[in-house]
Amino acid sequence: MDYFYHQQSEMFAFYRIPRLLMTHKRFKDMSCDAKLLYGVLLARMELSQKNNWLDKNGRVFVYYSIENIMEALGCAHGKAGRLLKELVD
């Protein structure tokens, strides 16, 4: 077996999306893009935990700008905002 070079190891990095988002009736009307964004934000939460970004109640929070979402999902500003709103709703 050959070694991995440079960024080839990223081929085996994945976003995790909770199964519940796909199977529970509460989320049946949620768009696939919003579910994917949720997975991206979950991955980002790992960085937040490492940086100890917690609120006064000990809850982890995530810094991820609209521009980050636009780049990650390849979408425009309006869609990125709508996806965030969809997750909040």
Short mmCIF file of N, CA, C and O in Angstrom, two decimals:
data_model
loop_
_atom_site.label_atom_id
_atom_site.label_comp_id
_atom_site.label_asym_id
_atom_site.label_seq_id
_atom_site.Cartn_x
_atom_site.Cartn_y
_atom_site.Cartn_z
N MET A 1 0.83 -1.18 0.00
CA MET A 1 0.00 0.00 0.00
C MET A 1 0.88 1.25 0.00
O MET A 1 1.85 1.32 0.73
N ASP A 2 0.51 2.21 -0.80
CA ASP A 2 1.28 3.45 -0.91
C ASP A 2 0.91 4.41 0.22
O ASP A 2 -0.10 4.26 0.89
N TYR A 3 1.74 5.40 0.43
CA TYR A 3 1.50 6.43 1.43
C TYR A 3 0.56 7.48 0.86
O TYR A 3 0.38 7.61 -0.34
N PHE A 4 -0.03 8.27 1.75
CA PHE A 4 -0.83 9.41 1.33
C PHE A 4 0.06 10.64 1.33
O PHE A 4 0.89 10.82 2.22
N TYR A 5 -0.11 11.47 0.34
CA TYR A 5 0.70 12.66 0.20
C TYR A 5 -0.17 13.91 0.30
O TYR A 5 -1.30 13.94 -0.19
N HIS A 6 0.40 14.93 0.92
CA HIS A 6 -0.21 16.25 1.03
C HIS A 6 -1.65 16.15 1.51
O HIS A 6 -1.91 15.64 2.58
N GLN A 7 -2.60 16.58 0.68
CA GLN A 7 -3.99 16.64 1.10
C GLN A 7 -4.79 15.40 0.71
O GLN A 7 -6.00 15.37 0.84
N GLN A 8 -4.13 14.35 0.24
CA GLN A 8 -4.84 13.14 -0.14
C GLN A 8 -5.59 12.52 1.04
O GLN A 8 -6.62 11.88 0.85
N SER A 9 -5.07 12.72 2.24
CA SER A 9 -5.74 12.15 3.40
C SER A 9 -7.13 12.75 3.61
O SER A 9 -7.98 12.14 4.25
N GLU A 10 -7.40 13.92 3.06
CA GLU A 10 -8.72 14.54 3.17
C GLU A 10 -9.78 13.75 2.42
O GLU A 10 -10.97 13.95 2.64
N MET A 11 -9.37 12.84 1.54
CA MET A 11 -10.32 12.00 0.83
C MET A 11 -11.11 11.14 1.81
O MET A 11 -12.19 10.66 1.50
N PHE A 12 -10.56 10.95 3.00
CA PHE A 12 -11.19 10.06 3.97
C PHE A 12 -11.76 10.83 5.16
O PHE A 12 -12.00 10.25 6.21
N ALA A 13 -11.96 12.12 4.99
CA ALA A 13 -12.63 12.93 6.00
C ALA A 13 -14.08 13.10 5.55
O ALA A 13 -14.35 13.34 4.37
N PHE A 14 -15.01 12.95 6.49
CA PHE A 14 -16.43 12.96 6.13
C PHE A 14 -17.21 13.89 7.05
O PHE A 14 -16.82 14.11 8.20
N TYR A 15 -18.32 14.39 6.53
CA TYR A 15 -19.28 15.09 7.37
C TYR A 15 -20.28 14.08 7.87
O TYR A 15 -20.74 13.22 7.12
N ARG A 16 -20.63 14.18 9.14
CA ARG A 16 -21.61 13.28 9.74
C ARG A 16 -22.93 14.02 9.84
O ARG A 16 -22.98 15.15 10.33
N ILE A 17 -23.98 13.37 9.41
CA ILE A 17 -25.32 13.92 9.50
C ILE A 17 -26.15 12.96 10.32
O ILE A 17 -26.25 11.77 9.98
N PRO A 18 -26.74 13.42 11.42
CA PRO A 18 -27.52 12.52 12.26
C PRO A 18 -28.65 11.84 11.47
O PRO A 18 -29.37 12.49 10.71
N ARG A 19 -28.78 10.56 11.66
CA ARG A 19 -29.80 9.78 10.97
C ARG A 19 -31.19 10.34 11.23
O ARG A 19 -32.07 10.29 10.35
N LEU A 20 -31.40 10.85 12.40
CA LEU A 20 -32.69 11.41 12.78
C LEU A 20 -33.16 12.47 11.78
O LEU A 20 -34.36 12.59 11.50
N LEU A 21 -32.22 13.24 11.24
CA LEU A 21 -32.59 14.27 10.26
C LEU A 21 -33.18 13.66 9.00
O LEU A 21 -33.93 14.31 8.27
N MET A 22 -32.86 12.42 8.73
CA MET A 22 -33.37 11.74 7.54
C MET A 22 -34.62 10.90 7.82
O MET A 22 -35.40 10.65 6.91
N THR A 23 -34.78 10.48 9.06
CA THR A 23 -35.83 9.50 9.33
C THR A 23 -37.02 10.03 10.14
O THR A 23 -38.11 9.48 10.04
N HIS A 24 -36.83 11.07 10.93
CA HIS A 24 -37.91 11.54 11.80
C HIS A 24 -38.86 12.45 11.03
O HIS A 24 -38.42 13.30 10.24
N LYS A 25 -40.15 12.28 11.27
CA LYS A 25 -41.15 13.06 10.54
C LYS A 25 -41.01 14.56 10.80
O LYS A 25 -41.39 15.37 9.96
N ARG A 26 -40.46 14.93 11.95
CA ARG A 26 -40.28 16.36 12.26
C ARG A 26 -39.40 17.06 11.23
O ARG A 26 -39.55 18.25 10.98
N PHE A 27 -38.47 16.32 10.63
CA PHE A 27 -37.51 16.92 9.71
C PHE A 27 -37.78 16.58 8.24
O PHE A 27 -36.96 16.87 7.38
N LYS A 28 -38.93 15.98 7.95
CA LYS A 28 -39.20 15.52 6.58
C LYS A 28 -39.25 16.66 5.56
O LYS A 28 -38.91 16.47 4.40
N ASP A 29 -39.64 17.85 6.01
CA ASP A 29 -39.72 18.98 5.08
C ASP A 29 -38.43 19.80 5.02
O ASP A 29 -38.34 20.75 4.26
N MET A 30 -37.44 19.43 5.82
CA MET A 30 -36.16 20.15 5.80
C MET A 30 -35.41 19.80 4.51
O MET A 30 -35.36 18.64 4.11
N SER A 31 -34.85 20.80 3.89
CA SER A 31 -34.12 20.56 2.64
C SER A 31 -32.84 19.77 2.89
O SER A 31 -32.27 19.80 3.98
N CYS A 32 -32.40 19.07 1.85
CA CYS A 32 -31.14 18.32 1.95
C CYS A 32 -29.97 19.27 2.18
O CYS A 32 -29.02 18.92 2.88
N ASP A 33 -30.03 20.46 1.59
CA ASP A 33 -28.95 21.43 1.78
C ASP A 33 -28.86 21.87 3.24
O ASP A 33 -27.76 22.03 3.78
N ALA A 34 -29.99 22.05 3.89
CA ALA A 34 -29.98 22.43 5.32
C ALA A 34 -29.42 21.29 6.15
O ALA A 34 -28.66 21.52 7.10
N LYS A 35 -29.75 20.06 5.81
CA LYS A 35 -29.21 18.90 6.53
C LYS A 35 -27.70 18.80 6.34
O LYS A 35 -26.96 18.50 7.28
N LEU A 36 -27.24 19.08 5.13
CA LEU A 36 -25.80 19.08 4.87
C LEU A 36 -25.12 20.18 5.67
O LEU A 36 -24.06 19.96 6.27
N LEU A 37 -25.71 21.36 5.70
CA LEU A 37 -25.15 22.47 6.48
C LEU A 37 -25.07 22.07 7.95
O LEU A 37 -24.09 22.39 8.62
N TYR A 38 -26.06 21.38 8.46
CA TYR A 38 -26.03 20.92 9.85
C TYR A 38 -24.79 20.05 10.08
O TYR A 38 -24.09 20.20 11.07
N GLY A 39 -24.50 19.15 9.13
CA GLY A 39 -23.31 18.31 9.23
C GLY A 39 -22.03 19.13 9.22
O GLY A 39 -21.09 18.85 9.97
N VAL A 40 -21.99 20.16 8.39
CA VAL A 40 -20.82 21.04 8.33
C VAL A 40 -20.64 21.76 9.67
O VAL A 40 -19.53 21.86 10.20
N LEU A 41 -21.74 22.24 10.23
CA LEU A 41 -21.67 22.95 11.51
C LEU A 41 -21.29 22.01 12.65
O LEU A 41 -20.57 22.41 13.57
N LEU A 42 -21.74 20.77 12.59
CA LEU A 42 -21.33 19.79 13.60
C LEU A 42 -19.82 19.57 13.56
O LEU A 42 -19.17 19.48 14.60
N ALA A 43 -19.27 19.48 12.36
CA ALA A 43 -17.83 19.31 12.22
C ALA A 43 -17.10 20.53 12.78
O ALA A 43 -16.05 20.40 13.42
N ARG A 44 -17.65 21.68 12.54
CA ARG A 44 -17.04 22.92 13.02
C ARG A 44 -17.09 23.00 14.55
O ARG A 44 -16.23 23.61 15.18
N MET A 45 -18.11 22.36 15.13
CA MET A 45 -18.25 22.36 16.58
C MET A 45 -17.03 21.72 17.25
O MET A 45 -16.64 22.10 18.35
N GLU A 46 -16.41 20.77 16.58
CA GLU A 46 -15.22 20.14 17.13
C GLU A 46 -14.12 21.17 17.38
O GLU A 46 -13.46 21.16 18.41
N LEU A 47 -13.95 22.09 16.44
CA LEU A 47 -12.98 23.17 16.60
C LEU A 47 -13.38 24.08 17.76
O LEU A 47 -12.53 24.49 18.56
N SER A 48 -14.66 24.37 17.86
CA SER A 48 -15.15 25.21 18.95
C SER A 48 -14.85 24.58 20.30
O SER A 48 -14.45 25.27 21.25
N GLN A 49 -15.03 23.28 20.42
CA GLN A 49 -14.73 22.60 21.67
C GLN A 49 -13.24 22.69 22.00
O GLN A 49 -12.87 22.95 23.15
N LYS A 50 -12.40 22.50 21.00
CA LYS A 50 -10.95 22.58 21.22
C LYS A 50 -10.53 23.98 21.67
O LYS A 50 -9.60 24.14 22.45
N ASN A 51 -11.24 25.00 21.16
CA ASN A 51 -10.93 26.39 21.52
C ASN A 51 -11.66 26.83 22.78
O ASN A 51 -11.55 27.98 23.18
N ASN A 52 -12.44 25.91 23.35
CA ASN A 52 -13.18 26.20 24.58
C ASN A 52 -14.15 27.37 24.41
O ASN A 52 -14.29 28.21 25.29
N TRP A 53 -14.81 27.41 23.25
CA TRP A 53 -15.78 28.46 22.98
C TRP A 53 -17.12 28.04 23.57
O TRP A 53 -17.93 27.37 22.93
N LEU A 54 -17.34 28.45 24.79
CA LEU A 54 -18.53 28.07 25.54
C LEU A 54 -19.24 29.33 26.02
O LEU A 54 -18.61 30.34 26.30
N ASP A 55 -20.56 29.23 26.14
CA ASP A 55 -21.28 30.33 26.75
C ASP A 55 -21.29 30.15 28.26
O ASP A 55 -20.70 29.19 28.78
N LYS A 56 -21.95 31.03 28.96
CA LYS A 56 -21.92 30.99 30.43
C LYS A 56 -22.60 29.74 30.99
O LYS A 56 -22.37 29.39 32.15
N ASN A 57 -23.40 29.05 30.17
CA ASN A 57 -24.06 27.81 30.60
C ASN A 57 -23.27 26.56 30.19
O ASN A 57 -23.75 25.45 30.37
N GLY A 58 -22.10 26.77 29.60
CA GLY A 58 -21.27 25.64 29.20
C GLY A 58 -21.63 25.05 27.84
O GLY A 58 -21.13 23.99 27.48
N ARG A 59 -22.48 25.73 27.09
CA ARG A 59 -22.87 25.24 25.76
C ARG A 59 -21.85 25.68 24.72
O ARG A 59 -21.41 26.83 24.71
N VAL A 60 -21.48 24.76 23.84
CA VAL A 60 -20.52 25.05 22.76
C VAL A 60 -21.20 25.92 21.72
O VAL A 60 -22.35 25.68 21.35
N PHE A 61 -20.51 26.94 21.25
CA PHE A 61 -21.05 27.71 20.13
C PHE A 61 -20.06 27.72 18.99
O PHE A 61 -18.87 27.52 19.18
N VAL A 62 -20.58 27.96 17.79
CA VAL A 62 -19.80 27.83 16.56
C VAL A 62 -19.72 29.19 15.87
O VAL A 62 -20.73 29.86 15.68
N TYR A 63 -18.51 29.58 15.52
CA TYR A 63 -18.31 30.74 14.65
C TYR A 63 -18.20 30.21 13.22
O TYR A 63 -17.27 29.47 12.89
N TYR A 64 -19.15 30.58 12.39
CA TYR A 64 -19.13 30.16 10.99
C TYR A 64 -19.94 31.20 10.22
O TYR A 64 -21.16 31.27 10.35
N SER A 65 -19.26 31.99 9.44
CA SER A 65 -19.90 33.13 8.79
C SER A 65 -20.72 32.71 7.58
O SER A 65 -20.59 31.60 7.06
N ILE A 66 -21.56 33.63 7.15
CA ILE A 66 -22.32 33.43 5.90
C ILE A 66 -21.35 33.16 4.76
O ILE A 66 -21.59 32.29 3.93
N GLU A 67 -20.23 33.87 4.75
CA GLU A 67 -19.24 33.66 3.69
C GLU A 67 -18.66 32.24 3.74
O GLU A 67 -18.43 31.63 2.70
N ASN A 68 -18.44 31.73 4.95
CA ASN A 68 -17.98 30.34 5.10
C ASN A 68 -19.01 29.36 4.53
O ASN A 68 -18.65 28.40 3.84
N ILE A 69 -20.27 29.61 4.82
CA ILE A 69 -21.34 28.75 4.32
C ILE A 69 -21.39 28.83 2.80
O ILE A 69 -21.50 27.80 2.11
N MET A 70 -21.30 30.03 2.27
CA MET A 70 -21.33 30.21 0.81
C MET A 70 -20.22 29.40 0.15
O MET A 70 -20.44 28.74 -0.87
N GLU A 71 -19.03 29.47 0.73
CA GLU A 71 -17.90 28.75 0.16
C GLU A 71 -18.06 27.24 0.31
O GLU A 71 -17.82 26.48 -0.63
N ALA A 72 -18.49 26.79 1.49
CA ALA A 72 -18.61 25.36 1.75
C ALA A 72 -19.67 24.70 0.87
O ALA A 72 -19.47 23.59 0.38
N LEU A 73 -20.79 25.39 0.67
CA LEU A 73 -21.90 24.80 -0.08
C LEU A 73 -21.98 25.29 -1.52
O LEU A 73 -22.83 24.82 -2.28
N GLY A 74 -21.13 26.25 -1.88
CA GLY A 74 -21.14 26.77 -3.24
C GLY A 74 -22.46 27.46 -3.57
O GLY A 74 -23.04 27.22 -4.62
N CYS A 75 -22.91 28.30 -2.65
CA CYS A 75 -24.19 28.97 -2.86
C CYS A 75 -24.04 30.47 -2.67
O CYS A 75 -23.01 30.96 -2.23
N ALA A 76 -25.10 31.19 -3.00
CA ALA A 76 -25.11 32.64 -2.88
C ALA A 76 -25.49 33.06 -1.46
O ALA A 76 -25.96 32.24 -0.65
N HIS A 77 -25.31 34.33 -1.17
CA HIS A 77 -25.57 34.89 0.15
C HIS A 77 -27.01 34.63 0.60
O HIS A 77 -27.25 34.22 1.75
N GLY A 78 -27.96 34.86 -0.28
CA GLY A 78 -29.37 34.67 0.08
C GLY A 78 -29.69 33.25 0.48
O GLY A 78 -30.39 33.02 1.47
N LYS A 79 -29.17 32.30 -0.28
CA LYS A 79 -29.44 30.89 0.04
C LYS A 79 -28.78 30.51 1.37
O LYS A 79 -29.37 29.78 2.17
N ALA A 80 -27.56 30.98 1.61
CA ALA A 80 -26.88 30.67 2.86
C ALA A 80 -27.71 31.17 4.04
O ALA A 80 -27.89 30.46 5.04
N GLY A 81 -28.26 32.36 3.94
CA GLY A 81 -29.11 32.91 4.99
C GLY A 81 -30.38 32.10 5.17
O GLY A 81 -30.82 31.84 6.30
N ARG A 82 -30.99 31.70 4.07
CA ARG A 82 -32.22 30.89 4.14
C ARG A 82 -31.95 29.53 4.79
O ARG A 82 -32.78 29.03 5.57
N LEU A 83 -30.79 28.93 4.50
CA LEU A 83 -30.46 27.63 5.11
C LEU A 83 -30.27 27.76 6.61
O LEU A 83 -30.73 26.90 7.38
N LEU A 84 -29.60 28.83 7.04
CA LEU A 84 -29.45 29.06 8.48
C LEU A 84 -30.81 29.25 9.14
O LEU A 84 -31.09 28.69 10.21
N LYS A 85 -31.69 30.02 8.50
CA LYS A 85 -33.02 30.24 9.05
C LYS A 85 -33.79 28.93 9.12
O LYS A 85 -34.49 28.65 10.10
N GLU A 86 -33.62 28.09 8.10
CA GLU A 86 -34.30 26.79 8.09
C GLU A 86 -33.85 25.95 9.27
O GLU A 86 -34.66 25.28 9.90
N LEU A 87 -32.57 25.98 9.58
CA LEU A 87 -32.07 25.21 10.73
C LEU A 87 -32.62 25.77 12.04
O LEU A 87 -32.97 25.00 12.94
N VAL A 88 -32.70 27.07 12.15
CA VAL A 88 -33.22 27.68 13.36
C VAL A 88 -34.70 27.34 13.55
O VAL A 88 -35.15 27.01 14.64
N ASP A 89 -35.44 27.43 12.45
CA ASP A 89 -36.88 27.13 12.51
C ASP A 89 -37.10 25.67 12.86
O ASP A 89 -38.02 25.30 13.51
#
